[in-house]
Short mmCIF file of C-alpha atoms in Angstrom, two decimals:
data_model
loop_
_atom_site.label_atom_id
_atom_site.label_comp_id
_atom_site.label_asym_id
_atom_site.label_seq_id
_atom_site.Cartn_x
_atom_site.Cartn_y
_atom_site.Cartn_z
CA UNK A 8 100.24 115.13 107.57
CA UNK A 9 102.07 117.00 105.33
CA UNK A 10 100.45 120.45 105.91
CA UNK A 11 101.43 119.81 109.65
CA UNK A 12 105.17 118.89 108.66
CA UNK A 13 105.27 121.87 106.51
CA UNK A 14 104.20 124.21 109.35
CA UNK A 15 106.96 122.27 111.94
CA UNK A 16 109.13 122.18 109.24
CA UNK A 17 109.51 118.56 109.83
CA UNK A 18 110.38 116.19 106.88
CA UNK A 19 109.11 112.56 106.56
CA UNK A 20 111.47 109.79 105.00
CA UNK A 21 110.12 106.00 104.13
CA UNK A 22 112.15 103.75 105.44
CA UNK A 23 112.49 100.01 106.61
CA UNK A 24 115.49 100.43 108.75
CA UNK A 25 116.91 103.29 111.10
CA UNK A 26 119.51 104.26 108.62
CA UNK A 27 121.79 106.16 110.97
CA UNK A 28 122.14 104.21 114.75
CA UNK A 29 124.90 101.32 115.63
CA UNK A 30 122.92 98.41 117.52
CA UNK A 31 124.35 99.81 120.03
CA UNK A 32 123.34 103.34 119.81
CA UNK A 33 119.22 101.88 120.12
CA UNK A 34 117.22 102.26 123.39
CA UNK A 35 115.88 98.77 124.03
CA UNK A 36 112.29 98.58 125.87
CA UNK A 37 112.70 97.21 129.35
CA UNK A 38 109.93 94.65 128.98
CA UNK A 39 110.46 90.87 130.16
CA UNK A 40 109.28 90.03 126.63
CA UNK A 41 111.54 91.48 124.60
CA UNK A 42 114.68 90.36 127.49
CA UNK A 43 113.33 87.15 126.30
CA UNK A 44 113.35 87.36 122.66
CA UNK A 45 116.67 88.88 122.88
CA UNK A 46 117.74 85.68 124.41
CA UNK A 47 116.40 83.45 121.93
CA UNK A 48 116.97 85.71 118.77
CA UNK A 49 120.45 85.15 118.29
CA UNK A 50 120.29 81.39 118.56
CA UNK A 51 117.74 80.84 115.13
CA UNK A 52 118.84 83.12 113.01
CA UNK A 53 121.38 86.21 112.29
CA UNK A 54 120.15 89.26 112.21
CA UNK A 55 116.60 88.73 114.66
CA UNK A 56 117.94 91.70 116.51
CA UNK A 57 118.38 94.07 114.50
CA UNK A 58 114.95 92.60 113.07
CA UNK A 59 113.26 93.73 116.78
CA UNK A 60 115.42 96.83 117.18
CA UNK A 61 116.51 98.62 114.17
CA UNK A 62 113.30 97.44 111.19
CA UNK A 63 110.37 99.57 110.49
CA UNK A 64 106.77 97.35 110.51
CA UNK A 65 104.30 97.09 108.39
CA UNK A 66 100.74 96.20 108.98
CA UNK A 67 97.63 95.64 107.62
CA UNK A 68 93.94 94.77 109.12
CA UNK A 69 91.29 92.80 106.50
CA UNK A 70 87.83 92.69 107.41
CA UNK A 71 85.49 90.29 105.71
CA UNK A 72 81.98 89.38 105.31
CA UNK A 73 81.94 85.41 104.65
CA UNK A 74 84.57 82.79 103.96
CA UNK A 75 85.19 83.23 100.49
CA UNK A 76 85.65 86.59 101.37
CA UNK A 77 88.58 86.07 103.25
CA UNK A 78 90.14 83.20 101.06
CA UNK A 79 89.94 85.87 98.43
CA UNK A 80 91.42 88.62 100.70
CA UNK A 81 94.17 86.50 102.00
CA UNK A 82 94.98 85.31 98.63
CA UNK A 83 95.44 88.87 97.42
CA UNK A 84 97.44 90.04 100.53
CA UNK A 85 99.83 86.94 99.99
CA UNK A 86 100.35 87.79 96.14
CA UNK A 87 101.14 91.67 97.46
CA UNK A 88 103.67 90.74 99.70
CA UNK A 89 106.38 91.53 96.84
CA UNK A 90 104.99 94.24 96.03
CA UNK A 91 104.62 95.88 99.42
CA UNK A 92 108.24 94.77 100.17
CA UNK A 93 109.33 96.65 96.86
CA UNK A 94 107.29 99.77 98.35
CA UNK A 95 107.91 99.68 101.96
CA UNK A 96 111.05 98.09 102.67
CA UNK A 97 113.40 101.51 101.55
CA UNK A 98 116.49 100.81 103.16
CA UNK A 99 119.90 101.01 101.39
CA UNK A 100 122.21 102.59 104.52
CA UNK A 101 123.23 101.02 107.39
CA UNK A 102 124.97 103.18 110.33
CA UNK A 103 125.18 106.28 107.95
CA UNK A 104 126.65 104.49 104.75
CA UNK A 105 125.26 102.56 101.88
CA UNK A 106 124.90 98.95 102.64
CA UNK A 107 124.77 97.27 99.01
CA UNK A 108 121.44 97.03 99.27
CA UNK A 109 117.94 98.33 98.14
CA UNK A 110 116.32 96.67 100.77
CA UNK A 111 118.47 95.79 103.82
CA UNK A 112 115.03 95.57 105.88
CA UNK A 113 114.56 92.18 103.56
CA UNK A 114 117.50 90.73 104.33
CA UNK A 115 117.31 91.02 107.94
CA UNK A 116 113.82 89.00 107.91
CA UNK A 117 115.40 86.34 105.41
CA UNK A 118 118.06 85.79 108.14
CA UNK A 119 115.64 85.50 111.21
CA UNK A 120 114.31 82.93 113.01
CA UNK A 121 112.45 80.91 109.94
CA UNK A 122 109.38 80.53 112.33
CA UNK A 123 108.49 84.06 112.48
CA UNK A 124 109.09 84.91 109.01
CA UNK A 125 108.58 83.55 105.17
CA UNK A 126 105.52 83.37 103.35
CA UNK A 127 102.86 81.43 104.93
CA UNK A 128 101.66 79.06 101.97
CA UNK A 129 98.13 78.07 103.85
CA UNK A 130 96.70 81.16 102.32
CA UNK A 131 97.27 80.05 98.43
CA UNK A 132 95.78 76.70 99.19
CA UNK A 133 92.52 75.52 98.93
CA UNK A 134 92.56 74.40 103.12
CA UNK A 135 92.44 78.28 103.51
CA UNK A 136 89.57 78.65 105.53
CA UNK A 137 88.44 80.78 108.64
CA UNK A 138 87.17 78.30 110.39
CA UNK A 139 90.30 76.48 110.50
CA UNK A 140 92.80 78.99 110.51
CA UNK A 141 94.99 79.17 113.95
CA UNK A 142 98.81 80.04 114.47
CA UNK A 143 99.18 76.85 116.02
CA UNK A 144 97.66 74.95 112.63
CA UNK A 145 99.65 77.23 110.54
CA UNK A 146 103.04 75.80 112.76
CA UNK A 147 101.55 72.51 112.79
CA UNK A 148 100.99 72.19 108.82
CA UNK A 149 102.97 75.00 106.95
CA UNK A 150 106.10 75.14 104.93
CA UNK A 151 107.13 78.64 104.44
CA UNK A 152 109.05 80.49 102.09
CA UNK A 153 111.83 82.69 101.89
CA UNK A 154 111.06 86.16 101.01
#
């Protein structure tokens, strides 16, 4: 990646949030989804639209080969979440000027809707299991955190 960005001479910033653009100034997807979620966004939280329109994700995949496997891999990716927040979540402008923050990203998913972000506590305990893992359990039985 960065031979090819040498020869464009493109440069590549890590960032959580599109340091530059008003709300405004973002293209929003025409999809009946997202008219929908920026319906219900503003009424559980503060900042859920700048969460869908202005944040940079972050995603991982975890294969695993039995269930304690995955209680251990879970576990790990839970305890990492800091970390990766620390190391992903670069964000201290907002519209062009510093925004008193080192991660703004982080404060825009502590002030969204609570039921799409937080720490999901399932994974420390011992109830952790493949077999009974769902969203709809994790709704049904979890207390998250704040990040």
């Amino acid at each position: 990646m960065v031979e090819v960005c040498k020869k464009l001479n493109i440069g590549l910033v890590g960032n959580g949030f599109n340091p530059n653009a008003t709300f405004s100034e973002i293209s929003k997807l025409p999809k009946k989804r997202y008219d929908i979620m920026r319906n219900y966004m503003p009424t559980k939280g503060t900042h859920g639209l700048d969460m869908m329109h202005r944040t940079c994700g972050t995603q991982i995949n975890l294969d695993y080969k039995n269930e304690e496997d995955y209680k251990i891999k879970t576990r790990v990716a839970t305890c990492l979440i800091p970390i990766a927040l620390s190391i992903f979540s670069n964000s201290p402008f907002k519209e062009s000027k510093l925004n008193n923050y080192l991660s703004y990203r982080s404060f825009i998913w502590q002030n969204t809707d609570p039921d799409r972000s937080g720490l999901i506590n399932f994974f420390m305990s011992d109830e952790n299991s493949f077999e009974t893992v769902s969203y709809t359990h994790l709704r049904a039985h979890e207390t998250r955190g704040n990040l």
